[in-house]
mmCIF file of C-alpha atoms in Angstrom:
data_model
loop_
_atom_site.group_PDB
_atom_site.id
_atom_site.type_symbol
_atom_site.label_atom_id
_atom_site.label_comp_id
_atom_site.label_asym_id
_atom_site.label_seq_id
_atom_site.Cartn_x
_atom_site.Cartn_y
_atom_site.Cartn_z
ATOM 1 C CA MET A 1 14.099 -34.901 -5.515
ATOM 2 C CA ALA A 2 15.696 -36.607 -2.529
ATOM 3 C CA LEU A 3 17.756 -39.181 -4.446
ATOM 4 C CA LEU A 4 19.143 -36.540 -6.789
ATOM 5 C CA LEU A 5 20.955 -34.843 -3.909
ATOM 6 C CA PRO A 6 23.346 -37.678 -2.954
ATOM 7 C CA LEU A 7 23.673 -38.958 -6.530
ATOM 8 C CA SER A 8 24.953 -35.533 -7.599
ATOM 9 C CA ALA A 9 27.456 -35.261 -4.737
ATOM 10 C CA PRO A 10 31.256 -35.596 -5.008
ATOM 11 C CA SER A 11 32.370 -39.202 -4.585
ATOM 12 C CA ASP A 12 34.322 -38.406 -1.409
ATOM 13 C CA GLU A 13 31.253 -36.956 0.317
ATOM 14 C CA VAL A 14 28.862 -39.902 0.408
ATOM 15 C CA ASP A 15 28.394 -43.425 -0.906
ATOM 16 C CA ILE A 16 25.005 -44.949 -1.710
ATOM 17 C CA SER A 17 24.997 -48.681 -1.037
ATOM 18 C CA MET A 18 21.331 -49.445 -1.537
ATOM 19 C CA ILE A 19 17.982 -47.990 -2.556
ATOM 20 C CA SER A 20 14.927 -49.803 -1.216
ATOM 21 C CA VAL A 21 11.474 -49.129 -2.637
ATOM 22 C CA THR A 22 8.219 -49.773 -0.806
ATOM 23 C CA TYR A 23 4.543 -48.975 -1.084
ATOM 24 C CA GLY A 24 3.322 -45.591 0.133
ATOM 25 C CA ASN A 25 0.940 -43.115 -1.432
ATOM 26 C CA VAL A 26 1.229 -45.242 -4.563
ATOM 27 C CA PRO A 27 1.844 -48.985 -5.068
ATOM 28 C CA ARG A 28 5.353 -50.411 -4.849
ATOM 29 C CA THR A 29 5.471 -51.147 -8.583
ATOM 30 C CA HIS A 30 5.030 -47.452 -9.361
ATOM 31 C CA CYS A 31 7.758 -46.504 -6.890
ATOM 32 C CA ALA A 32 10.169 -49.010 -8.421
ATOM 33 C CA ARG A 33 9.409 -47.794 -11.932
ATOM 34 C CA ASN A 34 10.095 -44.225 -10.803
ATOM 35 C CA VAL A 35 13.534 -45.204 -9.493
ATOM 36 C CA LEU A 36 14.448 -46.953 -12.743
ATOM 37 C CA THR A 37 13.142 -43.972 -14.701
ATOM 38 C CA LEU A 38 15.363 -41.692 -12.636
ATOM 39 C CA PHE A 39 18.440 -43.661 -13.663
ATOM 40 C CA ASN A 40 17.328 -43.570 -17.306
ATOM 41 C CA VAL A 41 16.916 -39.797 -17.131
ATOM 42 C CA LEU A 42 20.332 -39.355 -15.536
ATOM 43 C CA GLU A 43 21.981 -41.529 -18.182
ATOM 44 C CA LYS A 44 20.524 -39.294 -20.901
ATOM 45 C CA GLU A 45 21.395 -36.174 -18.890
ATOM 46 C CA LEU A 46 25.074 -37.054 -18.553
ATOM 47 C CA ALA A 47 25.296 -37.897 -22.263
ATOM 48 C CA TRP A 48 23.776 -34.499 -23.070
ATOM 49 C CA ARG A 49 26.176 -32.699 -20.742
ATOM 50 C CA ARG A 50 29.183 -34.407 -22.326
ATOM 51 C CA GLN A 51 27.993 -33.498 -25.808
ATOM 52 C CA ALA A 52 27.311 -29.901 -24.753
ATOM 53 C CA GLY A 53 30.721 -29.579 -23.106
ATOM 54 C CA LYS A 54 29.227 -29.090 -19.653
ATOM 55 C CA PRO A 55 30.638 -30.513 -16.408
ATOM 56 C CA GLU A 56 28.965 -33.867 -15.849
ATOM 57 C CA GLY A 57 28.837 -33.838 -12.063
ATOM 58 C CA TYR A 58 26.992 -36.758 -10.457
ATOM 59 C CA HIS A 59 30.195 -38.415 -9.276
ATOM 60 C CA VAL A 60 28.393 -40.648 -6.783
ATOM 61 C CA LEU A 61 26.089 -41.881 -9.548
ATOM 62 C CA GLN A 62 29.116 -42.913 -11.583
ATOM 63 C CA THR A 63 31.005 -44.598 -8.749
ATOM 64 C CA SER A 64 28.524 -46.102 -6.269
ATOM 65 C CA LEU A 65 26.416 -48.424 -8.473
ATOM 66 C CA PRO A 66 23.929 -48.953 -5.609
ATOM 67 C CA ILE A 67 21.727 -51.999 -5.234
ATOM 68 C CA VAL A 68 18.044 -51.370 -5.919
ATOM 69 C CA ALA A 69 15.850 -53.811 -3.987
ATOM 70 C CA LEU A 70 12.110 -54.228 -3.555
ATOM 71 C CA GLY A 71 10.759 -53.678 -0.051
ATOM 72 C CA ALA A 72 7.333 -54.160 1.480
ATOM 73 C CA GLU A 73 4.350 -54.258 -0.859
ATOM 74 C CA HIS A 74 1.648 -54.178 1.839
ATOM 75 C CA PRO A 75 1.273 -53.196 5.512
ATOM 76 C CA LEU A 76 2.421 -55.759 8.079
ATOM 77 C CA GLU A 77 -1.080 -55.923 9.533
ATOM 78 C CA GLY A 78 -4.558 -54.984 8.386
ATOM 79 C CA GLU A 79 -5.754 -53.908 4.980
ATOM 80 C CA ASP A 80 -4.008 -51.587 2.568
ATOM 81 C CA LEU A 81 -4.946 -47.971 3.087
ATOM 82 C CA ALA A 82 -6.359 -46.260 0.025
ATOM 83 C CA ALA A 83 -3.671 -44.264 -1.749
ATOM 84 C CA ASP A 84 -4.561 -40.588 -1.965
ATOM 85 C CA TYR A 85 -2.725 -40.088 -5.287
ATOM 86 C CA PHE A 86 -2.050 -36.459 -4.386
ATOM 87 C CA CYS A 87 0.931 -36.626 -6.744
ATOM 88 C CA GLY A 88 -0.806 -38.599 -9.474
ATOM 89 C CA GLU A 89 -1.208 -42.324 -9.959
ATOM 90 C CA ASP A 90 2.554 -42.785 -10.376
ATOM 91 C CA GLY A 91 3.576 -40.526 -7.475
ATOM 92 C CA LEU A 92 5.206 -38.046 -9.876
ATOM 93 C CA GLN A 93 2.149 -36.313 -11.315
ATOM 94 C CA ASN A 94 1.910 -38.903 -14.122
ATOM 95 C CA VAL A 95 5.174 -37.838 -15.700
ATOM 96 C CA TYR A 96 5.451 -41.320 -17.216
ATOM 97 C CA LYS A 97 2.561 -40.419 -19.516
ATOM 98 C CA ALA A 98 4.005 -37.035 -20.453
ATOM 99 C CA TYR A 99 7.496 -38.388 -21.220
ATOM 100 C CA PRO A 100 7.185 -42.147 -21.817
ATOM 101 C CA HIS A 101 10.618 -42.309 -23.490
ATOM 102 C CA PHE A 102 12.212 -41.914 -20.051
ATOM 103 C CA SER A 103 10.432 -44.980 -18.651
ATOM 104 C CA PRO A 104 12.147 -48.390 -18.423
ATOM 105 C CA ALA A 105 11.226 -51.260 -20.740
ATOM 106 C CA LYS A 106 7.876 -52.865 -19.953
ATOM 107 C CA ASP A 107 9.531 -56.077 -18.787
ATOM 108 C CA TRP A 108 11.565 -54.280 -16.080
ATOM 109 C CA PRO A 109 9.989 -56.369 -13.252
ATOM 110 C CA LYS A 110 12.043 -59.346 -14.487
ATOM 111 C CA LEU A 111 15.124 -57.605 -13.113
ATOM 112 C CA PHE A 112 13.845 -58.317 -9.601
ATOM 113 C CA GLU A 113 12.357 -61.784 -9.992
ATOM 114 C CA ASP A 114 13.277 -64.195 -7.203
ATOM 115 C CA ALA A 115 16.275 -66.359 -8.038
ATOM 116 C CA GLY A 116 16.640 -68.213 -4.747
ATOM 117 C CA ASP A 117 20.314 -68.428 -3.801
ATOM 118 C CA VAL A 118 21.566 -67.203 -7.159
ATOM 119 C CA ALA A 119 23.918 -64.243 -6.810
ATOM 120 C CA VAL A 120 22.748 -60.747 -7.672
ATOM 121 C CA GLU A 121 23.175 -60.017 -11.354
ATOM 122 C CA THR A 122 24.872 -56.788 -12.372
ATOM 123 C CA VAL A 123 23.461 -54.899 -15.332
ATOM 124 C CA ASP A 124 25.439 -52.652 -17.643
ATOM 125 C CA ALA A 125 27.277 -50.105 -15.483
ATOM 126 C CA THR A 126 25.819 -47.260 -17.536
ATOM 127 C CA ALA A 127 22.453 -48.030 -15.956
ATOM 128 C CA GLY A 128 23.864 -46.727 -12.670
ATOM 129 C CA PHE A 129 22.475 -49.430 -10.379
ATOM 130 C CA THR A 130 22.433 -53.148 -9.598
ATOM 131 C CA PRO A 131 18.991 -54.802 -9.373
ATOM 132 C CA SER A 132 18.650 -57.250 -6.488
ATOM 133 C CA LYS A 133 16.612 -60.421 -6.701
ATOM 134 C CA HIS A 134 16.354 -60.617 -2.918
ATOM 135 C CA PRO A 135 13.947 -58.786 -0.566
ATOM 136 C CA ALA A 136 15.164 -55.377 0.536
ATOM 137 C CA HIS A 137 15.354 -56.267 4.232
ATOM 138 C CA HIS A 138 17.654 -59.215 3.429
ATOM 139 C CA GLU A 139 20.006 -56.896 1.582
ATOM 140 C CA MET A 140 19.822 -54.352 4.386
ATOM 141 C CA LEU A 141 20.775 -56.868 7.055
ATOM 142 C CA ARG A 142 23.565 -58.193 4.819
ATOM 143 C CA PHE A 143 25.069 -54.716 4.517
ATOM 144 C CA LEU A 144 24.971 -54.347 8.288
ATOM 145 C CA ARG A 145 26.759 -57.670 8.778
ATOM 146 C CA GLU A 146 29.433 -56.977 6.183
ATOM 147 C CA ASN A 147 30.306 -53.409 7.167
ATOM 148 C CA PRO A 148 31.915 -51.931 10.308
ATOM 149 C CA GLU A 149 29.634 -50.771 13.095
ATOM 150 C CA ASN A 150 28.368 -47.189 12.775
ATOM 151 C CA SER A 151 29.390 -47.015 9.107
ATOM 152 C CA ILE A 152 25.854 -47.403 7.682
ATOM 153 C CA ILE A 153 23.084 -44.803 7.901
ATOM 154 C CA ILE A 154 19.524 -45.726 6.922
ATOM 155 C CA VAL A 155 17.335 -42.897 5.646
ATOM 156 C CA ALA A 156 13.621 -43.732 5.863
ATOM 157 C CA MET A 157 11.344 -41.895 3.428
ATOM 158 C CA GLY A 158 7.840 -43.307 3.697
ATOM 159 C CA PRO A 159 6.489 -46.314 5.628
ATOM 160 C CA PHE A 160 8.817 -48.073 8.073
ATOM 161 C CA THR A 161 7.396 -51.463 7.060
ATOM 162 C CA GLY A 162 10.499 -52.472 5.134
ATOM 163 C CA LEU A 163 12.685 -51.622 8.120
ATOM 164 C CA ARG A 164 10.927 -53.884 10.611
ATOM 165 C CA PRO A 165 13.566 -56.684 10.535
ATOM 166 C CA TYR A 166 16.281 -54.086 11.133
ATOM 167 C CA LEU A 167 14.342 -52.241 13.843
ATOM 168 C CA ALA A 168 13.605 -55.483 15.680
ATOM 169 C CA GLN A 169 17.327 -56.125 15.994
ATOM 170 C CA HIS A 170 18.859 -52.658 16.213
ATOM 171 C CA GLY A 171 16.059 -50.272 17.197
ATOM 172 C CA PHE A 172 16.196 -46.782 15.705
ATOM 173 C CA ASN A 173 19.992 -46.539 15.917
ATOM 174 C CA HIS A 174 21.356 -44.889 12.775
ATOM 175 C CA VAL A 175 17.874 -44.466 11.246
ATOM 176 C CA ILE A 176 16.952 -40.992 9.980
ATOM 177 C CA SER A 177 13.259 -40.485 9.288
ATOM 178 C CA THR A 178 11.704 -38.101 6.791
ATOM 179 C CA HIS A 179 8.486 -37.614 8.761
ATOM 180 C CA PRO A 180 7.715 -34.081 10.005
ATOM 181 C CA ILE A 181 7.001 -34.535 13.697
ATOM 182 C CA ILE A 182 4.906 -32.792 16.368
ATOM 183 C CA LYS A 183 4.421 -29.376 14.786
ATOM 184 C CA PRO A 184 5.262 -27.473 11.599
ATOM 185 C CA SER A 185 8.671 -25.871 11.865
ATOM 186 C CA GLN A 186 11.549 -24.695 9.777
ATOM 187 C CA VAL A 187 13.241 -28.049 9.945
ATOM 188 C CA SER A 188 10.163 -30.165 9.230
ATOM 189 C CA SER A 189 8.845 -28.529 6.096
ATOM 190 C CA HIS A 190 11.360 -26.236 4.356
ATOM 191 C CA PRO A 191 8.764 -24.610 2.109
ATOM 192 C CA SER A 192 9.943 -23.328 -1.248
ATOM 193 C CA ALA A 193 7.737 -21.159 -3.428
ATOM 194 C CA GLN A 194 6.628 -21.920 -6.968
ATOM 195 C CA SER A 195 8.163 -18.783 -8.465
ATOM 196 C CA TYR A 196 11.606 -19.669 -7.135
ATOM 197 C CA PHE A 197 11.646 -23.132 -8.679
ATOM 198 C CA GLU A 198 10.259 -21.869 -11.965
ATOM 199 C CA GLN A 199 12.927 -19.178 -12.267
ATOM 200 C CA GLN A 200 15.747 -21.546 -11.392
ATOM 201 C CA ILE A 201 14.775 -24.545 -13.525
ATOM 202 C CA LYS A 202 13.451 -22.822 -16.661
ATOM 203 C CA PRO A 203 16.903 -21.872 -18.072
ATOM 204 C CA HIS A 204 18.053 -25.496 -17.804
ATOM 205 C CA VAL A 205 14.930 -26.727 -19.598
ATOM 206 C CA GLU A 206 15.460 -24.231 -22.404
ATOM 207 C CA ALA A 207 19.100 -25.313 -22.712
ATOM 208 C CA GLY A 208 18.007 -28.897 -23.391
ATOM 209 C CA SER A 209 18.515 -30.617 -20.041
ATOM 210 C CA HIS A 210 16.651 -33.933 -19.867
ATOM 211 C CA LEU A 211 16.782 -33.842 -16.083
ATOM 212 C CA ALA A 212 15.348 -30.331 -15.867
ATOM 213 C CA LEU A 213 12.569 -31.251 -18.306
ATOM 214 C CA TRP A 214 11.607 -34.334 -16.312
ATOM 215 C CA THR A 215 11.813 -32.831 -12.817
ATOM 216 C CA SER A 216 10.158 -29.545 -13.753
ATOM 217 C CA PHE A 217 7.095 -31.435 -14.957
ATOM 218 C CA PHE A 218 6.243 -33.059 -11.629
ATOM 219 C CA ILE A 219 7.500 -30.176 -9.477
ATOM 220 C CA MET A 220 5.379 -27.566 -11.241
ATOM 221 C CA ALA A 221 2.421 -29.955 -11.483
ATOM 222 C CA THR A 222 2.601 -30.432 -7.719
ATOM 223 C CA PHE A 223 2.447 -26.681 -7.218
ATOM 224 C CA ASP A 224 -0.600 -26.577 -9.501
ATOM 225 C CA GLN A 225 -2.208 -29.356 -7.467
ATOM 226 C CA ILE A 226 -1.632 -27.446 -4.232
ATOM 227 C CA THR A 227 -3.091 -24.293 -5.789
ATOM 228 C CA SER A 228 -6.230 -26.159 -6.850
ATOM 229 C CA LEU A 229 -6.832 -27.260 -3.249
ATOM 230 C CA GLN A 230 -6.118 -23.964 -1.477
ATOM 231 C CA VAL A 231 -8.871 -21.682 -0.263
ATOM 232 C CA THR A 232 -6.807 -18.515 -0.675
ATOM 233 C CA GLU A 233 -4.774 -17.317 -3.653
ATOM 234 C CA LYS A 234 -1.511 -17.451 -1.702
ATOM 235 C CA GLU A 235 1.441 -18.643 -3.765
ATOM 236 C CA PRO A 236 1.789 -22.379 -3.059
ATOM 237 C CA GLU A 237 4.781 -23.721 -1.159
ATOM 238 C CA LEU A 238 6.281 -27.189 -1.467
ATOM 239 C CA SER A 239 7.440 -28.952 1.701
ATOM 240 C CA LEU A 240 10.701 -30.746 0.985
ATOM 241 C CA HIS A 241 10.624 -33.437 3.685
ATOM 242 C CA ASP A 242 12.524 -36.121 1.798
ATOM 243 C CA PRO A 243 15.376 -34.024 0.338
ATOM 244 C CA LEU A 244 15.814 -32.363 3.724
ATOM 245 C CA THR A 245 16.330 -35.748 5.363
ATOM 246 C CA ILE A 246 19.063 -36.632 2.884
ATOM 247 C CA TRP A 247 20.682 -33.236 3.457
ATOM 248 C CA TYR A 248 20.829 -33.911 7.182
ATOM 249 C CA ALA A 249 22.332 -37.361 6.641
ATOM 250 C CA MET A 250 25.072 -35.801 4.516
ATOM 251 C CA THR A 251 25.830 -32.813 6.776
ATOM 252 C CA ARG A 252 24.942 -33.989 10.294
ATOM 253 C CA ASP A 253 28.563 -33.738 11.503
ATOM 254 C CA GLN A 254 29.041 -30.122 10.444
ATOM 255 C CA GLY A 255 27.560 -28.624 13.611
ATOM 256 C CA VAL A 256 24.781 -26.722 11.842
ATOM 257 C CA TRP A 257 21.808 -28.741 13.102
ATOM 258 C CA GLU A 258 20.079 -28.683 16.478
ATOM 259 C CA SER A 259 18.025 -31.422 18.093
ATOM 260 C CA THR A 260 15.947 -31.682 21.242
ATOM 261 C CA ALA A 261 17.859 -31.554 24.528
ATOM 262 C CA LYS A 262 17.246 -35.257 25.062
ATOM 263 C CA PRO A 263 15.665 -38.112 23.087
ATOM 264 C CA GLU A 264 11.865 -38.179 23.100
ATOM 265 C CA ASP A 265 9.411 -41.039 23.414
ATOM 266 C CA LEU A 266 7.669 -40.540 20.071
ATOM 267 C CA ARG A 267 5.004 -43.053 19.124
ATOM 268 C CA VAL A 268 2.667 -43.495 16.172
ATOM 269 C CA GLU A 269 -1.102 -43.811 16.535
ATOM 270 C CA THR A 270 -2.138 -47.029 14.778
ATOM 271 C CA THR A 271 -5.815 -47.583 15.583
ATOM 272 C CA GLY A 272 -7.532 -44.189 15.623
ATOM 273 C CA GLU A 273 -10.261 -43.429 13.110
ATOM 274 C CA TRP A 274 -9.121 -39.832 12.556
ATOM 275 C CA THR A 275 -5.620 -39.872 13.996
ATOM 276 C CA ARG A 276 -4.090 -43.006 12.479
ATOM 277 C CA GLY A 277 -0.479 -42.302 11.577
ATOM 278 C CA MET A 278 -0.208 -39.264 13.850
ATOM 279 C CA HIS A 279 2.891 -38.860 16.011
ATOM 280 C CA VAL A 280 2.134 -38.803 19.737
ATOM 281 C CA VAL A 281 4.094 -37.726 22.821
ATOM 282 C CA ASP A 282 3.147 -37.730 26.491
ATOM 283 C CA LYS A 283 2.566 -34.080 27.402
ATOM 284 C CA ARG A 284 1.354 -34.813 30.917
ATOM 285 C CA ASN A 285 3.412 -33.398 33.755
ATOM 286 C CA ARG A 286 4.257 -36.842 35.095
ATOM 287 C CA LYS A 287 7.409 -38.217 36.704
ATOM 288 C CA ILE A 288 9.353 -40.676 34.573
ATOM 289 C CA ALA A 289 10.827 -43.752 36.227
ATOM 290 C CA ASP A 290 14.616 -43.750 36.594
ATOM 291 C CA ASP A 291 17.301 -45.709 38.386
ATOM 292 C CA GLY A 292 16.282 -44.319 41.760
ATOM 293 C CA SER A 293 19.209 -41.893 41.977
ATOM 294 C CA THR A 294 16.963 -38.816 42.008
ATOM 295 C CA PRO A 295 14.460 -38.060 44.774
ATOM 296 C CA THR A 296 11.746 -36.986 42.317
ATOM 297 C CA GLY A 297 11.817 -40.044 40.092
ATOM 298 C CA VAL A 298 10.028 -43.372 40.304
ATOM 299 C CA SER A 299 12.287 -46.389 40.778
ATOM 300 C CA SER A 300 12.673 -48.573 37.712
ATOM 301 C CA GLU A 301 11.690 -51.629 39.784
ATOM 302 C CA ALA A 302 8.251 -50.127 40.300
ATOM 303 C CA ALA A 303 7.895 -48.867 36.715
ATOM 304 C CA ASP A 304 5.964 -51.914 35.533
ATOM 305 C CA ASN A 305 3.399 -51.446 38.288
ATOM 306 C CA ILE A 306 2.622 -47.729 37.984
ATOM 307 C CA LEU A 307 -1.134 -47.326 38.306
ATOM 308 C CA GLY A 308 -2.723 -46.114 35.083
ATOM 309 C CA ASP A 309 0.435 -46.547 32.980
ATOM 310 C CA ASP A 310 -0.624 -49.565 30.948
ATOM 311 C CA MET A 311 1.069 -48.179 27.820
ATOM 312 C CA GLY A 312 4.400 -47.680 29.575
ATOM 313 C CA TRP A 313 4.802 -43.948 29.034
ATOM 314 C CA LEU A 314 6.461 -43.614 32.447
ATOM 315 C CA ASN A 315 8.682 -46.663 32.031
ATOM 316 C CA PRO A 316 12.210 -45.869 30.746
ATOM 317 C CA ASN A 317 12.478 -49.370 29.278
ATOM 318 C CA LYS A 318 9.435 -49.014 27.017
ATOM 319 C CA GLY A 319 8.539 -46.829 24.077
ATOM 320 C CA ASN A 320 11.025 -45.078 21.793
ATOM 321 C CA ARG A 321 13.871 -42.643 22.298
ATOM 322 C CA ILE A 322 14.104 -40.424 19.225
ATOM 323 C CA ASN A 323 16.319 -37.409 18.598
ATOM 324 C CA ARG A 324 14.041 -34.837 16.944
ATOM 325 C CA LEU A 325 15.625 -32.058 14.917
ATOM 326 C CA VAL A 326 14.398 -28.565 15.735
ATOM 327 C CA LYS A 327 16.704 -26.337 13.684
ATOM 328 C CA SER A 328 18.460 -26.552 10.321
ATOM 329 C CA PRO A 329 20.887 -24.267 8.461
ATOM 330 C CA GLY A 330 17.919 -22.536 6.810
ATOM 331 C CA VAL A 331 15.337 -22.672 4.029
ATOM 332 C CA ASP A 332 17.186 -20.438 1.574
ATOM 333 C CA VAL A 333 20.469 -22.270 2.106
ATOM 334 C CA PHE A 334 18.897 -25.624 1.372
ATOM 335 C CA ARG A 335 16.911 -24.806 -1.745
ATOM 336 C CA GLU A 336 19.880 -23.010 -3.311
ATOM 337 C CA HIS A 337 22.122 -25.954 -2.438
ATOM 338 C CA TRP A 338 19.669 -28.406 -4.020
ATOM 339 C CA ILE A 339 19.352 -26.418 -7.252
ATOM 340 C CA GLN A 340 23.117 -26.012 -7.580
ATOM 341 C CA ARG A 341 23.882 -29.659 -6.897
ATOM 342 C CA VAL A 342 21.176 -31.122 -9.108
ATOM 343 C CA PHE A 343 21.467 -28.866 -12.159
ATOM 344 C CA GLY A 344 25.045 -27.614 -11.822
#
């Protein structure tokens, strides 16, 4: 759902240079197959639209030809966490079994086999992408070297493992994360109800849209999965974290988003038995070290020796400084925008 938003945009609005796939709730191979399937579906969709005399749209898809590269396959440390398969074994409610004709050829992994210093091979342009034979972080760092400063935005949807080489050199500058942080809010979840999606997508399915057929399968199956887990009979809502992140990346300069007054030191719990992966902030009413210009602060020279601050929460030179979004243009605005862009 997230990739469809920029791919369907006008060519003067955004350019997609690279798509990196990594492990997450499902193995990396499943994620990569899903991306290739998406391009197959879109190729069939545009052919159908041309034949039906409909506007094709998807200008970015037809002009960007982004690199698709394989990212991390395992965590940097420790054992792999068990995938929860909430969205099926393929991450898309097993849509590959329902519509196998959309899937890539079985030998698709050969597209990404290591070729050493051999240049990236370009497939037929109708495929919509260029497979890379180099690790995703190598391609990412290459793009950063070859392009002007502040011209690249990295959108992280899933584990940050594949971004570690970039983060080690550049920190979180120009990285937009999909993770909902601290507490549920309008900007972190953007819930959309099952009835809305069903009403909006059904006409496109009935008209013969390959894209609507494919997406409606895993969207509606996800709603069914949520319903099966709920205690009450409340209509299920789908939190659109990933598409929302792309929307922000594409509209961040339009003055319709609000972030926290100042960057926050957000950290991720990595060792807890019950809280592993949880975002953490320091909510204590403690003075933060500064440059000594304010009478209430702690001098930065003494920051490394603050009693009881072994983790550096009070040290301005440690931890992270993240701008957290707290307000978006609105739930209704976004879901209507997504439907219109994706299905026309």
